[in-house]
Coordinates of C-alpha atoms in Angstrom, one line a residue:
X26 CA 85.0 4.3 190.0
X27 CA 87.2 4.6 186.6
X28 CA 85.4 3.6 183.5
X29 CA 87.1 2.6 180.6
X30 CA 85.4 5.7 179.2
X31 CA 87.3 7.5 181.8
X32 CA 90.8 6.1 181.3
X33 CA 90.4 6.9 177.7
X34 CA 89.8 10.6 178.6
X35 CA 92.1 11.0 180.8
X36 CA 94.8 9.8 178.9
X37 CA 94.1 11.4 175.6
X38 CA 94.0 15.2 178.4
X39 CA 97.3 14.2 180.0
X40 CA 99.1 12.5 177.2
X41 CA 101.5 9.9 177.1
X42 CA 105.3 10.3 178.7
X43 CA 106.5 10.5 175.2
X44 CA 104.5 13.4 174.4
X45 CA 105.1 15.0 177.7
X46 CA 108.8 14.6 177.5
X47 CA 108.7 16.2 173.8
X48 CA 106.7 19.3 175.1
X49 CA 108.6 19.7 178.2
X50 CA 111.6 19.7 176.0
X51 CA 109.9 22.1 173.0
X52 CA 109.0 24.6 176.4
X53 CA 113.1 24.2 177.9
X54 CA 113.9 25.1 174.5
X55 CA 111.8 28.2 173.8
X56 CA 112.8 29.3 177.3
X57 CA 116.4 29.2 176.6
X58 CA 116.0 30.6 173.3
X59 CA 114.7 33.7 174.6
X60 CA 117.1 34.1 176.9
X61 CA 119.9 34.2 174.7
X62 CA 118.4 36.8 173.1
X63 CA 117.7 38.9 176.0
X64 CA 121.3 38.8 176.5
X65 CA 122.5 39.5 172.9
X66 CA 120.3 42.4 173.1
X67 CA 121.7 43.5 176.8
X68 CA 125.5 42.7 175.6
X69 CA 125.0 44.9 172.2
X70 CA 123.2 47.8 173.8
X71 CA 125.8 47.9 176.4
X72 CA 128.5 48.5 173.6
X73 CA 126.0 50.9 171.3
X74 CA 126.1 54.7 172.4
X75 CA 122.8 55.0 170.9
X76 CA 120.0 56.5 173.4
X77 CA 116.2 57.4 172.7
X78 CA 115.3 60.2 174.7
X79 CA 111.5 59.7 175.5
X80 CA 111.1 62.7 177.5
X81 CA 108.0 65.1 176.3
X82 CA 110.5 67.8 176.4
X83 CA 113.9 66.3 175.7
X84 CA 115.4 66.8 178.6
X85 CA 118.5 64.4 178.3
X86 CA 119.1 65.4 174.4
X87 CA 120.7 68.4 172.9
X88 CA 119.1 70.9 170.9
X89 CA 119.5 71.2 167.6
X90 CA 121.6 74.2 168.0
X91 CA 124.0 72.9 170.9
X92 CA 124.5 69.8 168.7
X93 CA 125.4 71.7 165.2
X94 CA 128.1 73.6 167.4
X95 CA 129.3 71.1 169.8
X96 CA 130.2 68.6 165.7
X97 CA 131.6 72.2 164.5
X98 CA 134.5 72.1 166.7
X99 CA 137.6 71.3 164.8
X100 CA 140.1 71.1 167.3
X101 CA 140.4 69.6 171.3
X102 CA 137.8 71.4 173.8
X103 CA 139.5 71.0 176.8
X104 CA 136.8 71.3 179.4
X105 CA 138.3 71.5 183.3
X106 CA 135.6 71.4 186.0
X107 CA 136.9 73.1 189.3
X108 CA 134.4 71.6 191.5
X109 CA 134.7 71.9 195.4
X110 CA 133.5 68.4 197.2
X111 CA 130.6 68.6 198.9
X112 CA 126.5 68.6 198.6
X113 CA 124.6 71.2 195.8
X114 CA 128.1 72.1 194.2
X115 CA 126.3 71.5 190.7
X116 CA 129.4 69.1 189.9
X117 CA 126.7 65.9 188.6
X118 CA 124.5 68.2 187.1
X119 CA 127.4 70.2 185.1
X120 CA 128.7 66.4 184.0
X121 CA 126.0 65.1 182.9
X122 CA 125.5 68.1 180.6
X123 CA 129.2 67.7 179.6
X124 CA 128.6 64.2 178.9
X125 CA 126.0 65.2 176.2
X126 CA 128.3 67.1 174.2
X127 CA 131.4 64.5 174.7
X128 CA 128.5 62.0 172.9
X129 CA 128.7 64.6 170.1
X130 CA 132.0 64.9 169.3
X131 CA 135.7 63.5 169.9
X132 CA 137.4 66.8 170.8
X133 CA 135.2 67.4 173.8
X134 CA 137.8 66.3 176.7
X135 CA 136.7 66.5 180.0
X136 CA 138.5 66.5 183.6
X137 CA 137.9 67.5 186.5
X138 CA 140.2 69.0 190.0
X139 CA 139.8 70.2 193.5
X140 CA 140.5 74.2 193.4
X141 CA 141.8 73.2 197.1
X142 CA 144.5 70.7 195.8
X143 CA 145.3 72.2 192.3
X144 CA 146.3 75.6 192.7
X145 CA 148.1 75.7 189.2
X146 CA 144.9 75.0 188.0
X147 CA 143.0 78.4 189.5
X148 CA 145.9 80.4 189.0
X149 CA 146.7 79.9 185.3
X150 CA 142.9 80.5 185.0
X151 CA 142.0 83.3 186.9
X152 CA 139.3 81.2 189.1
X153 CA 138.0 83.4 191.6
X154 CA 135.0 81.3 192.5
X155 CA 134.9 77.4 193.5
X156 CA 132.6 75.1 191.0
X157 CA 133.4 77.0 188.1
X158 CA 134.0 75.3 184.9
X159 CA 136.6 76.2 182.4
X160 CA 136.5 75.9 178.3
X161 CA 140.1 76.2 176.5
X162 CA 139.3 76.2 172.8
X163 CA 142.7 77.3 170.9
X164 CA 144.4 79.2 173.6
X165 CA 141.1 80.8 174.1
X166 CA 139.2 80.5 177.3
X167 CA 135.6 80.8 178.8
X168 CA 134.5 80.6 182.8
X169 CA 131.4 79.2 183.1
X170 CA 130.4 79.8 187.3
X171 CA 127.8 77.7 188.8
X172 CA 125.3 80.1 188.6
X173 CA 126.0 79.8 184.4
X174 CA 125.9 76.6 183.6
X175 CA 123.1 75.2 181.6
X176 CA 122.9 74.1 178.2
X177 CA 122.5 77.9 176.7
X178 CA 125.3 78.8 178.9
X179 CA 127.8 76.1 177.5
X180 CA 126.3 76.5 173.7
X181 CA 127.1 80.3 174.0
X182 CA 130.5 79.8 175.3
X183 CA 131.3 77.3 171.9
X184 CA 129.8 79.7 170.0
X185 CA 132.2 82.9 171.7
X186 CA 135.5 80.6 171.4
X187 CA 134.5 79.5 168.0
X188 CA 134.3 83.1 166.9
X189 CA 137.2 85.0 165.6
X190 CA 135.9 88.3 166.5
X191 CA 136.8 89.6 169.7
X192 CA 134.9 92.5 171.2
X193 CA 136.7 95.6 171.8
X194 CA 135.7 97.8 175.7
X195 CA 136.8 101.3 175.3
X196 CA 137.2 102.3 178.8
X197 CA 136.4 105.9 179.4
X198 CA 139.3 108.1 181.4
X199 CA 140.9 111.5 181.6
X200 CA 138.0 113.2 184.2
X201 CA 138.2 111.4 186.9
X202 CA 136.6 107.8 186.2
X203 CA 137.9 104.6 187.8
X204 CA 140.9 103.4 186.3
X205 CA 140.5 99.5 184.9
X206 CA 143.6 98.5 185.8
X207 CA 143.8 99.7 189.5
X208 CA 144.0 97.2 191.8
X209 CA 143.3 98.5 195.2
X210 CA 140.9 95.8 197.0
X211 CA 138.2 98.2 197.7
X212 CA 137.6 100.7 195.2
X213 CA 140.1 99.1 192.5
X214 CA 138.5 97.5 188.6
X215 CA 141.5 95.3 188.0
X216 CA 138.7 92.2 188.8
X217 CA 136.6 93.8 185.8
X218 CA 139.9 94.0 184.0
X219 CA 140.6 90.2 184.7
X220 CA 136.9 89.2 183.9
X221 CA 137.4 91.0 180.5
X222 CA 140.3 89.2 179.5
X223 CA 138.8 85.3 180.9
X224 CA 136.0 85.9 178.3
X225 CA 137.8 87.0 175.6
X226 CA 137.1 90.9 175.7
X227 CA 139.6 93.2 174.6
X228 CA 139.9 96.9 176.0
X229 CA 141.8 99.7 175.6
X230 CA 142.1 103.5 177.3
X231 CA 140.0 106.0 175.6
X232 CA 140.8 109.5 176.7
X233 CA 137.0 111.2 176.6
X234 CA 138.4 114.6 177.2
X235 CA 140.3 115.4 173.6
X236 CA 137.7 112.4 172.1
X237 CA 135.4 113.9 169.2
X238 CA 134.7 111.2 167.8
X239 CA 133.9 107.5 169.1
X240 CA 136.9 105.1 167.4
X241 CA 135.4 102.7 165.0
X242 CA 136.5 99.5 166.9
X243 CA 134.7 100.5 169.8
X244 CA 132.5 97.7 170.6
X245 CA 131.2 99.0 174.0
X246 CA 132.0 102.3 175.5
X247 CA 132.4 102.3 179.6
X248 CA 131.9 106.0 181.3
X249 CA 132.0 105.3 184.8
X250 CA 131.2 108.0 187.0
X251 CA 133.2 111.5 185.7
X252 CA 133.8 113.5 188.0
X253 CA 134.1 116.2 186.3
X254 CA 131.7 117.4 183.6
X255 CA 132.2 116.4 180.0
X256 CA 133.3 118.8 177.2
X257 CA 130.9 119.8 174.9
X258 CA 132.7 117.6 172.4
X259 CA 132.9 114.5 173.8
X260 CA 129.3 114.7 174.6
X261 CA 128.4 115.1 171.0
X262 CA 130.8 112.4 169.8
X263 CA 129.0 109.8 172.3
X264 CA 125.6 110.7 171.2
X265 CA 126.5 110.5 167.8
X266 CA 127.9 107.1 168.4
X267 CA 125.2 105.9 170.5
X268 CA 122.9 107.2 167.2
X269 CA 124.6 104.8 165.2
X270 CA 123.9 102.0 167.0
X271 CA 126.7 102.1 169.7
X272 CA 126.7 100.4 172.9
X273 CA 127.2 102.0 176.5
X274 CA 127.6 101.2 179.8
X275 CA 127.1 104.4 182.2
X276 CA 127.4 104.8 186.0
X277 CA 127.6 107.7 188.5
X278 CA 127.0 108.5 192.0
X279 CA 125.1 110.7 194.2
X280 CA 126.3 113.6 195.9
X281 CA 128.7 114.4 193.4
X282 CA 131.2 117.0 194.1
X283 CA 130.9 118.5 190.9
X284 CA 127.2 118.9 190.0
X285 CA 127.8 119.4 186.2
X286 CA 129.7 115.8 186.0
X287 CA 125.9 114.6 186.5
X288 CA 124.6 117.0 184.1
X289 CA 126.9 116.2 181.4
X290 CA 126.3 112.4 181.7
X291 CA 122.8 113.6 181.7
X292 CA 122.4 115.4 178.5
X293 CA 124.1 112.2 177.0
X294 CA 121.0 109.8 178.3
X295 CA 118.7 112.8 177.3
X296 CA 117.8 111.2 173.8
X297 CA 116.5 108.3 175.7
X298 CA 114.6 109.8 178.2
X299 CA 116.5 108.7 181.3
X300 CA 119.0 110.2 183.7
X301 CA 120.5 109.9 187.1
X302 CA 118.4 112.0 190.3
X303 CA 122.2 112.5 191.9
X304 CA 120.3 111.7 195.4
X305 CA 122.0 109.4 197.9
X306 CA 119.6 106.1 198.0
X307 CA 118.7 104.8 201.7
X308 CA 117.1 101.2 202.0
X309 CA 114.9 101.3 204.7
X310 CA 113.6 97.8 204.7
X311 CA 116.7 96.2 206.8
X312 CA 116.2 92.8 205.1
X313 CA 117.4 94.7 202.0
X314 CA 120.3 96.4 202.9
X315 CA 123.5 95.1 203.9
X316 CA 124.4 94.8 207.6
X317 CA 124.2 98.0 209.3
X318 CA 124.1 100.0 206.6
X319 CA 120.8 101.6 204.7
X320 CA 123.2 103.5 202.0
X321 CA 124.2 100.0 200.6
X322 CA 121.0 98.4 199.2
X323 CA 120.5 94.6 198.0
X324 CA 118.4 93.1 195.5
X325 CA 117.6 89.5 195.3
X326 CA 114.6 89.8 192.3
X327 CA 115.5 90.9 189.0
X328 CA 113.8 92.1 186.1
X329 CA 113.9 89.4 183.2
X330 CA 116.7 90.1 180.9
X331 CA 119.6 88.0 179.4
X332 CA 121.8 89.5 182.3
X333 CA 119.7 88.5 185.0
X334 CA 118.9 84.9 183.6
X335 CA 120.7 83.0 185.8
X336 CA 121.0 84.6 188.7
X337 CA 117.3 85.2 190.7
X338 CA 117.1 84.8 194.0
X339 CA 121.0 85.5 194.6
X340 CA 121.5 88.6 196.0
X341 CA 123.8 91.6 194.9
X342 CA 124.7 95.0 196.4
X343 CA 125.0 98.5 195.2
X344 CA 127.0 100.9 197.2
X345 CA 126.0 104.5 197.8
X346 CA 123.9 104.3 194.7
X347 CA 121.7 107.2 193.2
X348 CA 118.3 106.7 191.1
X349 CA 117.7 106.4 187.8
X350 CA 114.9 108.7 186.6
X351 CA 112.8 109.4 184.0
X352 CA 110.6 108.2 181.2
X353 CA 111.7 106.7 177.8
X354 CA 110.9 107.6 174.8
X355 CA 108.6 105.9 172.3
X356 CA 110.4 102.6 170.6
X357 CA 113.1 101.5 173.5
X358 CA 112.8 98.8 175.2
X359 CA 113.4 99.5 179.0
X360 CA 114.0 96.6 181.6
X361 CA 114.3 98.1 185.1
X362 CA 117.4 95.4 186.5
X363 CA 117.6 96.1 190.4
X364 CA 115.2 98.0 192.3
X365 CA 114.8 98.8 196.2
X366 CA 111.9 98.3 198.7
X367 CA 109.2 100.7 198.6
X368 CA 110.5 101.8 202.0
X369 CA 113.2 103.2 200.2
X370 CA 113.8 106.9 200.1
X371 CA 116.4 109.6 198.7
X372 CA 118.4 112.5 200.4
X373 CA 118.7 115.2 197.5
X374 CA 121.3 117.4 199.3
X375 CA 124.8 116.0 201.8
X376 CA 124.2 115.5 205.1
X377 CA 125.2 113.5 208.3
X378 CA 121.6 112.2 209.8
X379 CA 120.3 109.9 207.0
X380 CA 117.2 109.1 208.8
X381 CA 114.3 109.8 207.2
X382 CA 112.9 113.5 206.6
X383 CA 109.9 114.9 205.2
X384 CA 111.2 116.4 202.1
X385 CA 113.2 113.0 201.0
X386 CA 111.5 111.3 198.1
X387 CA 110.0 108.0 198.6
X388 CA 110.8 105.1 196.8
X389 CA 110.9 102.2 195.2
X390 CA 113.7 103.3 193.0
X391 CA 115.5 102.1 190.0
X392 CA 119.3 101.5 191.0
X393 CA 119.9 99.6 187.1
X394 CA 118.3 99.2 183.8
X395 CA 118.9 98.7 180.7
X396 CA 117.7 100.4 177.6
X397 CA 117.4 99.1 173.9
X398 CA 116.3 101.6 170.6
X399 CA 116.6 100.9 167.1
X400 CA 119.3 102.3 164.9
X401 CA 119.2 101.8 161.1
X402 CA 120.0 98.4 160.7
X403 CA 120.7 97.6 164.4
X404 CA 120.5 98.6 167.6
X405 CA 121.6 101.0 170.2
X406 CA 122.1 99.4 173.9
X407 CA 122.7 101.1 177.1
X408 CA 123.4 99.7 180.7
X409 CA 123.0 102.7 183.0
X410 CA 124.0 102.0 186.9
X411 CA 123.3 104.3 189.8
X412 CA 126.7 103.5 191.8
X413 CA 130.1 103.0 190.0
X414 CA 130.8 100.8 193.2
X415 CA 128.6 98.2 191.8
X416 CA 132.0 96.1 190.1
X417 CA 134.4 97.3 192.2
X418 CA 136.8 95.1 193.7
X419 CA 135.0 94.7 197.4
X420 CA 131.9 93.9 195.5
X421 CA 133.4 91.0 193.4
X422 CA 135.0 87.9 194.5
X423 CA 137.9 86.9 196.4
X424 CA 136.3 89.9 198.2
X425 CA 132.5 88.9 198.3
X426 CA 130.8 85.5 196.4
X427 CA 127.6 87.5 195.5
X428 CA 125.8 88.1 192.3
X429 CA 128.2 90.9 191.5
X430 CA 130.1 89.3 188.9
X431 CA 127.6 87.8 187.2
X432 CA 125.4 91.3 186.6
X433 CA 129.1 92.8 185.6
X434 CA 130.5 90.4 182.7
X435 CA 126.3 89.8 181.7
X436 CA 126.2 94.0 181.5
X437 CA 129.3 93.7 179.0
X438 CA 128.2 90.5 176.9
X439 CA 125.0 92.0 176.8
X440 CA 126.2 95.1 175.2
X441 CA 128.2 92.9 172.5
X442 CA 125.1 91.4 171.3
X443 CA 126.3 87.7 172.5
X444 CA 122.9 87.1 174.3
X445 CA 121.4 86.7 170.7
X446 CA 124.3 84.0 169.8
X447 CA 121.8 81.0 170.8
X448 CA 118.2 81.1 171.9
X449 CA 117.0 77.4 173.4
X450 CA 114.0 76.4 174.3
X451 CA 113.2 76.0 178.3
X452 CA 113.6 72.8 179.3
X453 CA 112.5 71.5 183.4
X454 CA 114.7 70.0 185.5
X455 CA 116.2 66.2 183.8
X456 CA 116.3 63.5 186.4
X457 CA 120.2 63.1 186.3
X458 CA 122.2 59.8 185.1
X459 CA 122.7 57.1 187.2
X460 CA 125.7 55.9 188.2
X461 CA 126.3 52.0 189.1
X462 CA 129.5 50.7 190.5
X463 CA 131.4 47.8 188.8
X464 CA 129.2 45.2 191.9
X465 CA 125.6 46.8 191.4
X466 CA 125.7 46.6 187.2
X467 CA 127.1 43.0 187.7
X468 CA 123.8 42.1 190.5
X469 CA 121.6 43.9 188.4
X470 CA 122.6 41.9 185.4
X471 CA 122.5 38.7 187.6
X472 CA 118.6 39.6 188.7
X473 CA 117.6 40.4 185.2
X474 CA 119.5 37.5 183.1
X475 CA 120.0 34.8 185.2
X476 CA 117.8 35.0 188.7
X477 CA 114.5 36.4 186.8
X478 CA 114.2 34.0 184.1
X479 CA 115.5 31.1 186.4
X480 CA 112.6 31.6 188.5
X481 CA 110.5 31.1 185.4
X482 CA 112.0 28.0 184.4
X483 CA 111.8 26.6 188.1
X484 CA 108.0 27.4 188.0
X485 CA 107.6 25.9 184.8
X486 CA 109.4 22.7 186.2
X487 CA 107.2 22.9 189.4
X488 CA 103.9 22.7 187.0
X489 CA 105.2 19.8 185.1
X490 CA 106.0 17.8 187.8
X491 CA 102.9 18.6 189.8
X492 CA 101.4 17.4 186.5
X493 CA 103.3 14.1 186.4
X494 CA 102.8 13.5 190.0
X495 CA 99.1 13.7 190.2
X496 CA 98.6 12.4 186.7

């Protein structure tokens, strides 16, 4: 039964049609005033190319450092990524990067090309390896393989072709080392000769045998493998360079066929402790050696150094390699680089059975390290390798896709110093950028501007009326 009482209440809680009209229309209006503001904001955020990067670790930023070089470039970075189609070629990952420095300045220009359909591409760039990216920076270029392409890696690369100073490799010949510029497919260093040249090295001949003194301009000093021994001379003049701060990368080999080409390298690692055991290393863990063959040993696990940064867990090979012995002396700084299996041994003296003996040592061994000692106001660096096979052509690519290449040019930047050029901070993997065709930005702009708050208008509309209805 409905009391006047009741009526009264009821009315004054549901209000008159007047009212209800006026707040219905007040609610439409909000509603659509909202909405045109979600869309203002949508429409002027789409044309901003300011981000906020609200990672804990900045993960889709640059660092400080990347971004002061990246705004120093004063002329066009051309930046040409040789990618070959398919699965885990690093192509999205190496864009995205490239993206971020494009952000920073103007003269980052990017493309891309199939090694496969542009072959004028790899051969006026020396590609030897697919999904490698190229930097031209003033008729000056950089290779940047997959294995070498994070941020550091591109940051140190501006840095490089941004620099005037070019390093100079004085390539040891004139007793029996391997000529730089032979190009035989097997024992050849012409592929060392073309990696110099791709990053910017310079080199020139330097003929140890009448050498007394190490030339000025010699920013690195290659002896690889003499075979026969070293005057007195040039052996004074190296450790008189190496005294001031020189840098030095030094191979041989076992079995040599003049002993006293072993001494005389020797006596020029004697400051530092080290030297070469002139026994022939036999892996004998199989899953460490190449195929069929104990006297070729590979490595997958590196010691941490700027060399080996980017390339753990990809396996290299060293060729009829002998061990590097002995201990350094107080102040350097000694990373062992490749090492074998302890089931490793060496064969001191030639012969035709290499399987094991008693009187072979046992390993593990150290087949390359690296050695750093003060000097004044600097600091001497040596790279000492138990094979001089370890860059030869075989071991480098068209010939073989292995980890090679990277330990050879990160052996000569090393030695320049350019590891110091830019230190980042780690960063973990960044989820990359996603990419929305033309049809999904438009349906997700349909669901978030039009669909989404239609659905709140409609079940605004669907309370009214149920209002009105059972008023």
């Amino acid at each position: 039964m409905t009391t006047p009482r009741n009526r009264r209440l009821r009315r004054n809680f549901v209000g008159s049609p007047g009212r209800r009209i006026r707040a219905a229309s007040f609610s439409a209006a909000v509603i659509a005033v909202v909405l045109a503001l979600l869309v203002a904001a949508n429409v002027l955020a789409s044309k901003s190319v300011l981000s906020w990067d609200l990672t804990r670790a900045g993960n889709n930023t640059l660092a400080p450092q990347s971004v002061l070089v990246a705004k120093r470039l004063t002329s066009d970075l051309e930046v040409v990524g040789l990618f070959h189609p398919g699965v885990g070629n690093g192509q999205p990952e190496a864009e995205a990067l490239v993206a971020l420095y494009e952000a920073q300045s103007p003269h980052v220009k990017y493309r891309t090309a199939d090694p496969d359909r542009d072959p004028v591409d790899v051969k006026r760039y020396g590609i030897t390896q697919v999904n490698t990216i190229v930097l031209v920076y003033k008729d000056k270029t950089e290779l940047l393989l997959q294995s070498s392409q994070t941020e550091s890696d591109f940051t140190s690369a501006l840095i490089n072709l941004e620099s005037d100073r070019v390093p100079m490799v004085c390539w040891g010949v004139g007793d029996g080392e391997r000529d730089l510029l032979d190009s035989n497919q097997s024992t050849g260093y012409s592929g060392v000769a073309a990696l110099l040249e791709k990053n910017n090295f310079a080199h020139q001949e330097l003929l140890l045998a009448s050498t007394t003194v190490i030339p000025t301009e010699c920013d690195e000093l290659v002896i690889l493998d003499p075979t026969r021994a070293l005057p007195a001379a040039t052996v004074k003049a190296v450790e008189d360079y190496l005294a001031a701060g020189g840098r030095m990368l030094i191979a041989a080999e076992p079995w040599a066929q003049d002993p006293k080409a072993t001494e005389s390298v020797n006596t020029v690692l004697q400051p530092f402790g080290l030297g070469f055991s002139g026994a022939l290393v036999v892996e004998g863990d199989t899953s460490r050696s190449a195929a069929q063959d104990p006297t070729i040993p590979a490595v997958v696990d590196y010691g941490q150094s700027p060399i080996t940064g980017d390339i753990q867990r990809i396996v290299s090979f060293f060729p009829r390699t002998t061990a590097i012995t002995g201990t350094p002396v107080a102040g350097a700084k000694v990373v062992r680089i490749a090492t074998t299996s302890t089931s490793a041994y060496a064969i001191a003296e030639i012969r035709t059975d290499l399987s094991r003996k008693g009187g072979d040592s046992a390993g593990p061994f150290t087949m390359m390290e690296t050695a750093e000692l003060p000097a004044g106001a600097g600091k001497t660096r040596i790279v000492i390798v138990g094979t001089q096979a370890f860059a030869e052509n075989r071991t480098l690519p068209p010939n073989n896709s292995d980890a090679n290449l990277e330990l050879a040019l990160g052996s000569f930047q090393w030695l320049a110093g350019q590891d110091a050029l830019i230190a980042l901070p780690p960063k973990p993997d960044r989820a990359l950028p996603l990419t929305l065709t033309q049809d999904q930005q438009s349906t997700i702009i349909f669901i978030t501007a039009v669909l989404m708050p239609g659905l709140i208008v409609l079940a605004g509309v669907v309370v009214w009326w149920r209002r009105r209805v059972f008023a």
